[in-house]
Each structure stands twice: as structure tokens, then as C-alpha cells.
PDB file of C-alpha atoms and ligand atoms in Angstrom:
ATOM      1  CA  MET A   1       1.705 -23.408 -22.239  1.00  0.00           C
ATOM      2  CA  SER A   2       1.992 -24.140 -18.548  1.00  0.00           C
ATOM      3  CA  LYS A   3       2.576 -21.383 -16.119  1.00  0.00           C
ATOM      4  CA  LEU A   4       4.360 -20.771 -12.845  1.00  0.00           C
ATOM      5  CA  TYR A   5       2.246 -18.766 -10.410  1.00  0.00           C
ATOM      6  CA  ILE A   6       3.969 -17.176  -7.439  1.00  0.00           C
ATOM      7  CA  VAL A   7       1.045 -16.706  -5.121  1.00  0.00           C
ATOM      8  CA  GLY A   8       0.707 -14.576  -1.991  1.00  0.00           C
ATOM      9  CA  VAL A   9      -1.716 -16.246   0.392  1.00  0.00           C
ATOM     10  CA  GLY A  10      -2.059 -13.312   2.790  1.00  0.00           C
ATOM     11  CA  PRO A  11      -1.703 -13.242   6.562  1.00  0.00           C
ATOM     12  CA  GLY A  12      -3.505 -16.485   7.350  1.00  0.00           C
ATOM     13  CA  LYS A  13      -7.282 -16.581   7.513  1.00  0.00           C
ATOM     14  CA  LEU A  14      -8.748 -17.801   4.242  1.00  0.00           C
ATOM     15  CA  GLU A  15     -11.064 -14.842   3.836  1.00  0.00           C
ATOM     16  CA  TYR A  16      -8.022 -12.621   3.334  1.00  0.00           C
ATOM     17  CA  LEU A  17      -6.945 -14.517   0.250  1.00  0.00           C
ATOM     18  CA  THR A  18      -7.567 -12.580  -2.961  1.00  0.00           C
ATOM     19  CA  LEU A  19     -10.038 -13.886  -5.494  1.00  0.00           C
ATOM     20  CA  ARG A  20      -7.235 -14.238  -8.036  1.00  0.00           C
ATOM     21  CA  ALA A  21      -5.140 -16.299  -5.613  1.00  0.00           C
ATOM     22  CA  TYR A  22      -8.170 -18.513  -4.986  1.00  0.00           C
ATOM     23  CA  GLU A  23      -8.780 -18.978  -8.711  1.00  0.00           C
ATOM     24  CA  VAL A  24      -5.143 -19.854  -9.370  1.00  0.00           C
ATOM     25  CA  LEU A  25      -4.919 -22.294  -6.462  1.00  0.00           C
ATOM     26  CA  ARG A  26      -8.057 -24.050  -7.694  1.00  0.00           C
ATOM     27  CA  LYS A  27      -6.738 -24.515 -11.192  1.00  0.00           C
ATOM     28  CA  VAL A  28      -3.068 -25.512 -10.779  1.00  0.00           C
ATOM     29  CA  SER A  29      -2.156 -29.173 -10.487  1.00  0.00           C
ATOM     30  CA  ILE A  30       0.949 -28.709  -8.356  1.00  0.00           C
ATOM     31  CA  VAL A  31       1.441 -26.600  -5.224  1.00  0.00           C
ATOM     32  CA  VAL A  32       4.821 -25.956  -3.623  1.00  0.00           C
ATOM     33  CA  GLY A  33       5.385 -24.163  -0.326  1.00  0.00           C
ATOM     34  CA  TYR A  34       6.517 -24.012   3.263  1.00  0.00           C
ATOM     35  CA  GLY A  35       4.399 -26.279   5.462  1.00  0.00           C
ATOM     36  CA  ARG A  36       2.660 -23.502   7.373  1.00  0.00           C
ATOM     37  CA  TYR A  37       1.362 -21.771   4.230  1.00  0.00           C
ATOM     38  CA  ILE A  38       0.254 -25.053   2.711  1.00  0.00           C
ATOM     39  CA  GLU A  39      -1.776 -25.758   5.861  1.00  0.00           C
ATOM     40  CA  GLN A  40      -3.278 -22.291   5.611  1.00  0.00           C
ATOM     41  CA  ILE A  41      -4.816 -23.067   2.209  1.00  0.00           C
ATOM     42  CA  ALA A  42      -5.420 -26.785   2.750  1.00  0.00           C
ATOM     43  CA  PRO A  43      -9.192 -26.707   2.101  1.00  0.00           C
ATOM     44  CA  ILE A  44      -8.620 -25.181  -1.339  1.00  0.00           C
ATOM     45  CA  ILE A  45      -5.904 -27.504  -2.603  1.00  0.00           C
ATOM     46  CA  ARG A  46      -7.218 -30.932  -1.609  1.00  0.00           C
ATOM     47  CA  GLY A  47      -6.362 -33.607  -4.150  1.00  0.00           C
ATOM     48  CA  LYS A  48      -3.482 -31.721  -5.747  1.00  0.00           C
ATOM     49  CA  THR A  49       0.149 -32.776  -5.759  1.00  0.00           C
ATOM     50  CA  ILE A  50       1.791 -30.870  -2.917  1.00  0.00           C
ATOM     51  CA  PHE A  51       5.475 -30.369  -2.126  1.00  0.00           C
ATOM     52  CA  THR A  52       6.462 -28.880   1.210  1.00  0.00           C
ATOM     53  CA  THR A  53       9.959 -27.958   2.323  1.00  0.00           C
ATOM     54  CA  GLY A  54      11.479 -26.562   5.531  1.00  0.00           C
ATOM     55  CA  MET A  55      11.779 -22.925   6.509  1.00  0.00           C
ATOM     56  CA  ARG A  56      15.301 -22.311   5.225  1.00  0.00           C
ATOM     57  CA  ASP A  57      14.814 -24.292   1.980  1.00  0.00           C
ATOM     58  CA  GLU A  58      13.806 -21.312  -0.144  1.00  0.00           C
ATOM     59  CA  VAL A  59      16.056 -22.207  -3.088  1.00  0.00           C
ATOM     60  CA  LYS A  60      14.808 -25.800  -3.117  1.00  0.00           C
ATOM     61  CA  ARG A  61      11.200 -24.613  -3.093  1.00  0.00           C
ATOM     62  CA  CYS A  62      11.816 -22.378  -6.108  1.00  0.00           C
ATOM     63  CA  LEU A  63      13.663 -25.109  -8.004  1.00  0.00           C
ATOM     64  CA  ILE A  64      10.895 -27.650  -7.472  1.00  0.00           C
ATOM     65  CA  ALA A  65       8.262 -25.182  -8.662  1.00  0.00           C
ATOM     66  CA  ILE A  66      10.294 -24.074 -11.684  1.00  0.00           C
ATOM     67  CA  ARG A  67      11.005 -27.678 -12.672  1.00  0.00           C
ATOM     68  CA  TYR A  68       7.356 -28.715 -12.720  1.00  0.00           C
ATOM     69  CA  ALA A  69       6.244 -25.567 -14.509  1.00  0.00           C
ATOM     70  CA  ALA A  70       8.960 -26.162 -17.146  1.00  0.00           C
ATOM     71  CA  GLN A  71       7.751 -29.754 -17.523  1.00  0.00           C
ATOM     72  CA  GLY A  72       4.301 -28.553 -18.477  1.00  0.00           C
ATOM     73  CA  TYR A  73       2.356 -28.498 -15.215  1.00  0.00           C
ATOM     74  CA  ASP A  74       0.539 -25.419 -13.995  1.00  0.00           C
ATOM     75  CA  THR A  75       2.287 -24.870 -10.684  1.00  0.00           C
ATOM     76  CA  ALA A  76       1.734 -22.540  -7.737  1.00  0.00           C
ATOM     77  CA  LEU A  77       4.605 -21.538  -5.483  1.00  0.00           C
ATOM     78  CA  VAL A  78       2.897 -20.158  -2.396  1.00  0.00           C
ATOM     79  CA  CYS A  79       4.247 -17.505  -0.049  1.00  0.00           C
ATOM     80  CA  GLY A  80       2.789 -16.028   3.136  1.00  0.00           C
ATOM     81  CA  GLY A  81       1.575 -12.440   2.827  1.00  0.00           C
ATOM     82  CA  ASP A  82       2.839 -11.024  -0.447  1.00  0.00           C
ATOM     83  CA  PRO A  83       5.431 -12.885  -2.547  1.00  0.00           C
ATOM     84  CA  GLY A  84       7.318  -9.673  -3.312  1.00  0.00           C
ATOM     85  CA  VAL A  85       7.690  -8.604   0.329  1.00  0.00           C
ATOM     86  CA  TYR A  86      10.428 -10.842   1.711  1.00  0.00           C
ATOM     87  CA  GLY A  87       8.808 -13.716  -0.173  1.00  0.00           C
ATOM     88  CA  LEU A  88      10.081 -15.844  -3.034  1.00  0.00           C
ATOM     89  CA  ALA A  89       9.171 -13.741  -6.072  1.00  0.00           C
ATOM     90  CA  GLY A  90      12.640 -12.185  -6.383  1.00  0.00           C
ATOM     91  CA  LEU A  91      14.613 -15.393  -5.920  1.00  0.00           C
ATOM     92  CA  CYS A  92      12.388 -17.295  -8.328  1.00  0.00           C
ATOM     93  CA  LEU A  93      12.746 -14.670 -11.061  1.00  0.00           C
ATOM     94  CA  GLN A  94      16.519 -14.549 -10.474  1.00  0.00           C
ATOM     95  CA  ILE A  95      16.827 -18.316 -10.897  1.00  0.00           C
ATOM     96  CA  CYS A  96      14.767 -18.268 -14.112  1.00  0.00           C
ATOM     97  CA  ALA A  97      16.836 -15.397 -15.502  1.00  0.00           C
ATOM     98  CA  GLU A  98      20.240 -16.809 -14.537  1.00  0.00           C
ATOM     99  CA  LEU A  99      19.454 -20.269 -15.895  1.00  0.00           C
ATOM    100  CA  SER A 100      17.664 -18.831 -18.961  1.00  0.00           C
ATOM    101  CA  ILE A 101      14.583 -20.876 -18.148  1.00  0.00           C
ATOM    102  CA  ASP A 102      11.848 -19.648 -20.381  1.00  0.00           C
ATOM    103  CA  ILE A 103       8.575 -20.204 -18.549  1.00  0.00           C
ATOM    104  CA  GLU A 104       5.561 -17.992 -18.217  1.00  0.00           C
ATOM    105  CA  VAL A 105       5.309 -16.489 -14.728  1.00  0.00           C
ATOM    106  CA  GLU A 106       2.454 -14.679 -12.985  1.00  0.00           C
ATOM    107  CA  ILE A 107       2.902 -13.094  -9.577  1.00  0.00           C
ATOM    108  CA  VAL A 108      -0.284 -12.897  -7.531  1.00  0.00           C
ATOM    109  CA  PRO A 109      -0.119 -10.286  -4.764  1.00  0.00           C
ATOM    110  CA  GLY A 110      -1.309 -10.914  -1.213  1.00  0.00           C
ATOM    111  CA  ILE A 111      -2.017  -8.855   1.880  1.00  0.00           C
ATOM    112  CA  THR A 112       1.334  -8.312   3.517  1.00  0.00           C
ATOM    113  CA  ALA A 113       1.854  -8.448   7.296  1.00  0.00           C
ATOM    114  CA  ALA A 114       2.330  -4.670   7.613  1.00  0.00           C
ATOM    115  CA  LEU A 115      -1.172  -4.060   6.281  1.00  0.00           C
ATOM    116  CA  ALA A 116      -2.714  -6.956   8.188  1.00  0.00           C
ATOM    117  CA  GLY A 117      -1.218  -5.633  11.420  1.00  0.00           C
ATOM    118  CA  ALA A 118      -1.874  -1.949  10.819  1.00  0.00           C
ATOM    119  CA  CYS A 119      -5.607  -2.346  10.231  1.00  0.00           C
ATOM    120  CA  LEU A 120      -5.940  -3.987  13.642  1.00  0.00           C
ATOM    121  CA  VAL A 121      -4.503  -1.024  15.513  1.00  0.00           C
ATOM    122  CA  GLY A 122      -5.967   1.852  13.507  1.00  0.00           C
ATOM    123  CA  ALA A 123      -4.372   3.889  10.741  1.00  0.00           C
ATOM    124  CA  PRO A 124      -0.719   4.311  11.712  1.00  0.00           C
ATOM    125  CA  LEU A 125       0.639   4.123   8.153  1.00  0.00           C
ATOM    126  CA  MET A 126      -1.312   7.071   6.731  1.00  0.00           C
ATOM    127  CA  ARG A 127       1.631   9.444   6.680  1.00  0.00           C
ATOM    128  CA  ASP A 128       4.304   7.419   4.833  1.00  0.00           C
ATOM    129  CA  PHE A 129       5.964   4.347   6.222  1.00  0.00           C
ATOM    130  CA  VAL A 130       8.976   2.142   5.795  1.00  0.00           C
ATOM    131  CA  VAL A 131       9.208  -1.612   6.141  1.00  0.00           C
ATOM    132  CA  LEU A 132      12.405  -3.009   7.554  1.00  0.00           C
ATOM    133  CA  ASN A 133      13.398  -6.641   7.893  1.00  0.00           C
ATOM    134  CA  LEU A 134      15.550  -7.330  10.949  1.00  0.00           C
ATOM    135  CA  SER A 135      16.781 -10.684   9.738  1.00  0.00           C
ATOM    136  CA  ASP A 136      20.542 -10.481   9.464  1.00  0.00           C
ATOM    137  CA  ILE A 137      20.863 -13.931   7.952  1.00  0.00           C
ATOM    138  CA  LEU A 138      20.960 -12.555   4.396  1.00  0.00           C
ATOM    139  CA  ILE A 139      21.644  -8.852   4.966  1.00  0.00           C
ATOM    140  CA  PRO A 140      24.440  -7.550   7.250  1.00  0.00           C
ATOM    141  CA  TRP A 141      23.349  -5.813  10.460  1.00  0.00           C
ATOM    142  CA  GLU A 142      25.272  -2.635   9.523  1.00  0.00           C
ATOM    143  CA  GLU A 143      23.011  -2.157   6.488  1.00  0.00           C
ATOM    144  CA  ILE A 144      19.876  -2.743   8.556  1.00  0.00           C
ATOM    145  CA  GLU A 145      20.969  -0.229  11.188  1.00  0.00           C
ATOM    146  CA  HIS A 146      21.884   2.333   8.520  1.00  0.00           C
ATOM    147  CA  LYS A 147      18.411   2.040   6.954  1.00  0.00           C
ATOM    148  CA  LEU A 148      16.748   2.254  10.361  1.00  0.00           C
ATOM    149  CA  ARG A 149      18.566   5.504  11.149  1.00  0.00           C
ATOM    150  CA  LYS A 150      17.667   6.991   7.766  1.00  0.00           C
ATOM    151  CA  ALA A 151      14.003   6.093   8.294  1.00  0.00           C
ATOM    152  CA  LEU A 152      14.076   7.703  11.732  1.00  0.00           C
ATOM    153  CA  GLU A 153      15.697  10.839  10.318  1.00  0.00           C
ATOM    154  CA  GLY A 154      12.824  10.954   7.833  1.00  0.00           C
ATOM    155  CA  ASN A 155      10.195  10.690  10.597  1.00  0.00           C
ATOM    156  CA  PHE A 156       8.681   7.587   9.018  1.00  0.00           C
ATOM    157  CA  THR A 157       6.512   5.085  10.800  1.00  0.00           C
ATOM    158  CA  ILE A 158       8.541   1.880  10.639  1.00  0.00           C
ATOM    159  CA  VAL A 159       7.125  -1.613  10.347  1.00  0.00           C
ATOM    160  CA  ILE A 160       9.593  -4.244  11.474  1.00  0.00           C
ATOM    161  CA  TYR A 161       9.380  -7.709   9.931  1.00  0.00           C
ATOM    162  CA  ASN A 162      11.302 -10.660  11.346  1.00  0.00           C
ATOM    163  CA  PRO A 163      11.945  -8.924  14.664  1.00  0.00           C
ATOM    164  CA  CYS A 164      13.512 -12.055  16.151  1.00  0.00           C
ATOM    165  CA  SER A 165      15.839 -13.792  13.820  1.00  0.00           C
ATOM    166  CA  LYS A 166      19.295 -15.289  14.355  1.00  0.00           C
ATOM    167  CA  LYS A 167      20.362 -12.693  16.884  1.00  0.00           C
ATOM    168  CA  LYS A 168      17.221 -12.603  18.942  1.00  0.00           C
ATOM    169  CA  TYR A 169      17.987  -9.315  20.559  1.00  0.00           C
ATOM    170  CA  ASN A 170      18.401  -7.131  17.515  1.00  0.00           C
ATOM    171  CA  ILE A 171      14.987  -5.766  18.384  1.00  0.00           C
ATOM    172  CA  GLU A 172      16.377  -4.478  21.683  1.00  0.00           C
ATOM    173  CA  LYS A 173      19.093  -2.643  19.758  1.00  0.00           C
ATOM    174  CA  VAL A 174      16.388  -1.211  17.504  1.00  0.00           C
ATOM    175  CA  PHE A 175      14.444   0.239  20.428  1.00  0.00           C
ATOM    176  CA  ASN A 176      17.626   1.774  21.859  1.00  0.00           C
ATOM    177  CA  ILE A 177      18.294   3.484  18.528  1.00  0.00           C
ATOM    178  CA  VAL A 178      14.665   4.602  18.124  1.00  0.00           C
ATOM    179  CA  ARG A 179      14.791   6.298  21.540  1.00  0.00           C
ATOM    180  CA  GLN A 180      17.588   8.536  20.234  1.00  0.00           C
ATOM    181  CA  TYR A 181      15.208   9.967  17.602  1.00  0.00           C
ATOM    182  CA  TYR A 182      11.560   9.574  18.695  1.00  0.00           C
ATOM    183  CA  HIS A 183      10.487  10.536  22.203  1.00  0.00           C
ATOM    184  CA  ASN A 184       7.326   9.370  23.809  1.00  0.00           C
ATOM    185  CA  THR A 185       6.230   7.559  20.650  1.00  0.00           C
ATOM    186  CA  TYR A 186       3.844   4.600  20.387  1.00  0.00           C
ATOM    187  CA  VAL A 187       4.724   1.038  19.516  1.00  0.00           C
ATOM    188  CA  ALA A 188       2.283  -1.636  18.382  1.00  0.00           C
ATOM    189  CA  ILE A 189       3.183  -5.290  18.600  1.00  0.00           C
ATOM    190  CA  VAL A 190       0.908  -7.462  16.484  1.00  0.00           C
ATOM    191  CA  LYS A 191       1.345 -11.195  16.705  1.00  0.00           C
ATOM    192  CA  ASN A 192      -0.360 -13.513  14.207  1.00  0.00           C
ATOM    193  CA  ALA A 193      -2.331 -10.726  12.574  1.00  0.00           C
ATOM    194  CA  LEU A 194      -5.545 -11.963  10.976  1.00  0.00           C
ATOM    195  CA  ARG A 195      -4.867 -15.581  11.800  1.00  0.00           C
ATOM    196  CA  GLU A 196      -5.159 -18.029  14.659  1.00  0.00           C
ATOM    197  CA  GLY A 197      -3.399 -16.791  17.830  1.00  0.00           C
ATOM    198  CA  GLN A 198      -3.779 -13.074  17.172  1.00  0.00           C
ATOM    199  CA  GLU A 199      -2.459 -10.814  19.950  1.00  0.00           C
ATOM    200  CA  ILE A 200      -2.186  -7.036  19.983  1.00  0.00           C
ATOM    201  CA  TYR A 201      -0.246  -4.789  22.330  1.00  0.00           C
ATOM    202  CA  ILE A 202      -0.007  -1.003  22.107  1.00  0.00           C
ATOM    203  CA  SER A 203       2.251   0.962  24.440  1.00  0.00           C
ATOM    204  CA  LYS A 204       4.567   3.926  24.681  1.00  0.00           C
ATOM    205  CA  ILE A 205       8.100   3.025  23.642  1.00  0.00           C
ATOM    206  CA  GLU A 206       9.315   3.422  27.258  1.00  0.00           C
ATOM    207  CA  ASN A 207       7.003   0.629  28.393  1.00  0.00           C
ATOM    208  CA  VAL A 208       7.285  -1.764  25.500  1.00  0.00           C
ATOM    209  CA  ASP A 209       7.331  -5.421  26.568  1.00  0.00           C
ATOM    210  CA  ILE A 210       9.920  -7.184  24.432  1.00  0.00           C
ATOM    211  CA  SER A 211       8.869 -10.603  25.707  1.00  0.00           C
ATOM    212  CA  LYS A 212       5.695 -10.315  23.589  1.00  0.00           C
ATOM    213  CA  ILE A 213       7.746 -10.192  20.394  1.00  0.00           C
ATOM    214  CA  ASP A 214       8.544 -13.328  18.443  1.00  0.00           C
ATOM    215  CA  MET A 215       8.985 -14.428  14.847  1.00  0.00           C
ATOM    216  CA  ASN A 216       5.220 -14.331  14.214  1.00  0.00           C
ATOM    217  CA  THR A 217       5.084 -10.684  15.102  1.00  0.00           C
ATOM    218  CA  ILE A 218       5.398  -7.361  13.396  1.00  0.00           C
ATOM    219  CA  VAL A 219       6.360  -4.292  15.346  1.00  0.00           C
ATOM    220  CA  ILE A 220       4.990  -0.929  14.278  1.00  0.00           C
ATOM    221  CA  ILE A 221       7.138   1.929  15.528  1.00  0.00           C
ATOM    222  CA  CYS A 222       4.958   4.979  15.152  1.00  0.00           C
ATOM    223  CA  SER A 223       6.283   8.260  13.851  1.00  0.00           C
ATOM    224  CA  PRO A 224       5.830  11.406  15.948  1.00  0.00           C
ATOM    225  CA  HIS A 225       2.764  12.165  13.782  1.00  0.00           C
ATOM    226  CA  VAL A 226       0.831   9.256  15.241  1.00  0.00           C
ATOM    227  CA  TYR A 227      -1.432   9.726  18.261  1.00  0.00           C
ATOM    228  CA  PHE A 228      -3.636   7.375  20.258  1.00  0.00           C
ATOM    229  CA  ARG A 229      -7.351   7.998  20.612  1.00  0.00           C
ATOM    230  CA  LYS A 230     -10.178   5.719  21.729  1.00  0.00           C
ATOM    231  CA  GLY A 231      -8.069   2.623  21.259  1.00  0.00           C
ATOM    232  CA  TRP A 232      -6.796   3.538  17.790  1.00  0.00           C
ATOM    233  CA  LEU A 233      -3.426   4.694  16.550  1.00  0.00           C
ATOM    234  CA  ILE A 234      -4.011   7.496  14.059  1.00  0.00           C
ATOM    235  CA  ALA A 235      -1.443   9.169  11.822  1.00  0.00           C
ATOM    236  CA  GLU A 236      -2.202  12.800  11.122  1.00  0.00           C
ATOM    237  CA  ARG A 237      -1.832  13.608   7.481  1.00  0.00           C
ATOM    238  CA  GLY A 238      -2.848  17.181   6.956  1.00  0.00           C
ATOM    239  CA  TYR A 239      -6.631  16.979   7.345  1.00  0.00           C
ATOM    240  CA  GLU A 240      -6.454  18.591  10.778  1.00  0.00           C
ATOM    241  CA  PRO A 241      -7.226  22.228   9.785  1.00  0.00           C
ATOM    242  CA  LYS A 242     -10.236  21.002   7.785  1.00  0.00           C
ATOM    243  CA  LEU A 243     -11.326  18.830  10.683  1.00  0.00           C
ATOM    244  CA  ARG A 244     -11.024  21.700  13.186  1.00  0.00           C
ATOM    245  CA  LYS A 245     -13.044  23.922  10.886  1.00  0.00           C
ATOM    246  CA  LEU A 246     -15.731  21.268  10.599  1.00  0.00           C
ATOM    247  CA  LEU A 247     -15.880  20.789  14.373  1.00  0.00           C
ATOM    248  CA  ASN A 248     -16.572  24.510  14.787  1.00  0.00           C
ATOM    249  CA  ASP A 249     -19.246  24.509  12.113  1.00  0.00           C
ATOM    250  CA  ARG A 250     -22.274  23.184  14.012  1.00  0.00           C
ATOM    251  CA  GLU A 251     -24.641  23.711  11.119  1.00  0.00           C
ATOM    252  CA  THR A 252     -22.757  21.489   8.687  1.00  0.00           C
ATOM    253  CA  LEU A 253     -22.025  18.968  11.398  1.00  0.00           C
ATOM    254  CA  GLU A 254     -25.662  18.608  12.301  1.00  0.00           C
ATOM    255  CA  LYS A 255     -26.606  18.243   8.671  1.00  0.00           C
ATOM    256  CA  PHE A 256     -24.353  15.219   8.312  1.00  0.00           C
ATOM    257  CA  ILE A 257     -24.128  13.646  11.714  1.00  0.00           C
ATOM    258  CA  ASN A 258     -27.646  14.118  13.016  1.00  0.00           C
ATOM    259  CA  VAL A 259     -29.236  12.711   9.901  1.00  0.00           C
ATOM    260  CA  SER A 260     -32.444  10.850  10.403  1.00  0.00           C
ATOM    261  CA  PRO A 261     -32.800   7.485   8.642  1.00  0.00           C
ATOM    262  CA  ALA A 262     -30.800   7.214   5.430  1.00  0.00           C
ATOM    263  CA  PRO A 263     -32.825   8.081   2.326  1.00  0.00           C
ATOM    264  CA  ARG A 264     -34.295   5.065   0.577  1.00  0.00           C
ATOM    265  CA  ARG A 265     -32.311   3.947  -2.412  1.00  0.00           C
ATOM    266  CA  HIS A 266     -34.266   4.161  -5.634  1.00  0.00           C
ATOM    267  CA  SER A 267     -32.780   2.472  -8.632  1.00  0.00           C
ATOM    268  CA  SER A 268     -33.429   5.608 -10.675  1.00  0.00           C
ATOM    269  CA  ALA A 269     -30.914   7.438  -8.533  1.00  0.00           C
ATOM    270  CA  TYR A 270     -28.065   5.349  -9.988  1.00  0.00           C
TER     271      TYR A 270
HETATM  272  N1  SAH B   1       5.906 -12.307   2.644  1.00  0.00           N
HETATM  273  C1  SAH B   1       5.476 -12.064   4.004  1.00  0.00           C
HETATM  274  C2  SAH B   1       6.642 -11.735   4.940  1.00  0.00           C
HETATM  275  C3  SAH B   1       7.632 -12.862   5.131  1.00  0.00           C
HETATM  276  S1  SAH B   1       8.889 -12.471   6.288  1.00  0.00           S
HETATM  277  C4  SAH B   1       4.433 -10.914   3.997  1.00  0.00           C
HETATM  278  O1  SAH B   1       4.292 -10.238   2.996  1.00  0.00           O
HETATM  279  O2  SAH B   1       3.783 -10.728   5.027  1.00  0.00           O
HETATM  280  C5  SAH B   1       8.229 -13.237   7.750  1.00  0.00           C
HETATM  281  C6  SAH B   1       7.877 -12.187   8.799  1.00  0.00           C
HETATM  282  O3  SAH B   1       6.671 -11.538   8.424  1.00  0.00           O
HETATM  283  C7  SAH B   1       7.594 -12.737  10.174  1.00  0.00           C
HETATM  284  O4  SAH B   1       8.798 -12.920  10.904  1.00  0.00           O
HETATM  285  C8  SAH B   1       6.730 -11.662  10.785  1.00  0.00           C
HETATM  286  O5  SAH B   1       7.518 -10.581  11.217  1.00  0.00           O
HETATM  287  C9  SAH B   1       5.939 -11.173   9.581  1.00  0.00           C
HETATM  288  N2  SAH B   1       4.595 -11.779   9.486  1.00  0.00           N
HETATM  289  C10 SAH B   1       4.132 -12.539   8.468  1.00  0.00           C
HETATM  290  N3  SAH B   1       2.838 -12.838   8.649  1.00  0.00           N
HETATM  291  C11 SAH B   1       2.454 -12.240   9.813  1.00  0.00           C
HETATM  292  C12 SAH B   1       1.223 -12.170  10.540  1.00  0.00           C
HETATM  293  N4  SAH B   1       0.109 -12.763  10.104  1.00  0.00           N
HETATM  294  N5  SAH B   1       1.216 -11.461  11.694  1.00  0.00           N
HETATM  295  C13 SAH B   1       2.319 -10.848  12.148  1.00  0.00           C
HETATM  296  N6  SAH B   1       3.505 -10.880  11.502  1.00  0.00           N
HETATM  297  C14 SAH B   1       3.581 -11.571  10.354  1.00  0.00           C
END
């Protein structure tokens, strides 16, 4: 039986594709996706039948993929990042369910933008985080603002996807709201994380430069638990008493940190 694969292709660079995604893309005969993601995986899918559609053609993309899978072709519907994080997994499953189309589906996860961006600036997500999509094309702004306020009340670090959608300046409104809850907090702007054109900016919220933000960007609004040290954003998550104790314990520290060359690995040790 043929199968429909909904495949996350990660943030961009090929080395961030999972092995499973690679395997699936090699074996399917048909690949459907938005032009940018198809380009991203071009070296892997040479010679296959490829369908690309425009940015807003999500429904069309799903229908094409479902049709070919139902006709007996192994088909991959590709999404940037992860297909279940503002990708096409939900819509595709909804269409299959509503139309009672009985095809086998496998969803292949990918590295989502929040994780791709966070690893470049340190470890800001260590102490619980929320992802919030600012696009008010599908979801009303009132709902987005309500969720933002709840996340701020909860002291979460907030990763903003789609910071510049229809109303370009929603992000400005977001910063004005954030300032009512978090004072002196850090903001990271990561453009094109782990792909061509990568740019990273870290600043205090007071000095954030909105002109650096576009639709290829995620914005990480750090919770008050995040501090900045030696170029990294670090979320405290309860290790601090242990760490302080260790720093005062010279003997243990020296044992671990001042080690001479690592012991040779003997196979018998494993
Ligand atoms: N399914 C995707 C998200 C799609 S929504 C995922 O899991 O990553 C599209 C938004 O994701 C963009 O507007 C941008 O905010 C963010 N995004 C996707 N890839 C990105 C990347 N490599 N770097 C920065 N932001 C990215």
C-alpha cells in the first residue's frame, strides 16, 4: 500500500535533516511542497516528480499530495521545520478525516525554528517556554494577545513565530505588552537560523531593533530567569545551589577540571 509522508525538513541546511526524513525523501516517487523547501532538499530529490505551489496554497498542496498517495504513489508532502508546528500535518489529517480518505500516513518530525534559533544563542528555553505565532491571517489578534499575556503571567520564555505577517507591526504591539510584565529582559532575534543568511542579534528589550525582524526570523523573548554571560543566554533552572556549592569546593573542582590527559579508552572498560 502506498503511503503519504508528511515530512519536516528542518530549518534549512541539509545536515539538520533527520535520517528518517532523508530515507523517506529518497524512496518516495512524488514530492509536494512550497518552492523554498523543495529547493532546500533539491540534491536529495533529483529525478522525482515534484509539485510546488505558492506560499498561501496550503490546501492545494495537501490535496495534491493526498491525491497521489491515494492513487498508489508513495508521496512526501514537505514542510519547513516540523510539520506539526505551524506546518501542514494538521490540515492534511483534517482533510483525510473529513473526506474519509483512507490512506496510510506517517509524520516525520523535523527541527523546528524555535530549537534551531535557541541553540545559536545559548540555552534560553531550559526553564519552560511557549511558542506563539503572530500571524493573524488564520487566528484573530485578540486570541494571540490573550495567549501572550497568559504566557507573560506565567513567566515563560516566549518564542515568536511569524513576527511579521499581514499587520507588519504586531511585533511592536507585542514588545509594548511585554514591557508591562518583564523589565530589563533579553530579546534574541534570529534570522534564517541554521541556513543561508543567518543573522543573530541579542539585546535588552529597551534597545531591541525592530528593523532586524522579518518573516524569516524568530524572536525569543527571554523570561526573567534568563541571564547573559560570555555571549550566551542561559536560563536558570534550579542547579544554582549545586553550582555554588561546587564552586566553593576546590578539591572536587580540581579533580574534574584540572584533569591531565583523558584516560585511554580500553575496550574492556565497556
Ligand atoms: N513549521 C515551521 C514553522 C512554519 S511558520 C517550523 O517548525 O519551524 C513560519 C515561521 O517560522 C517564519 O515566519 C519564521 O518565524 C519561522 N522560521 C522558520 N524557519 C526559520 C529559520 N530557519 N530561522 C528563523 N525563523 C524561522
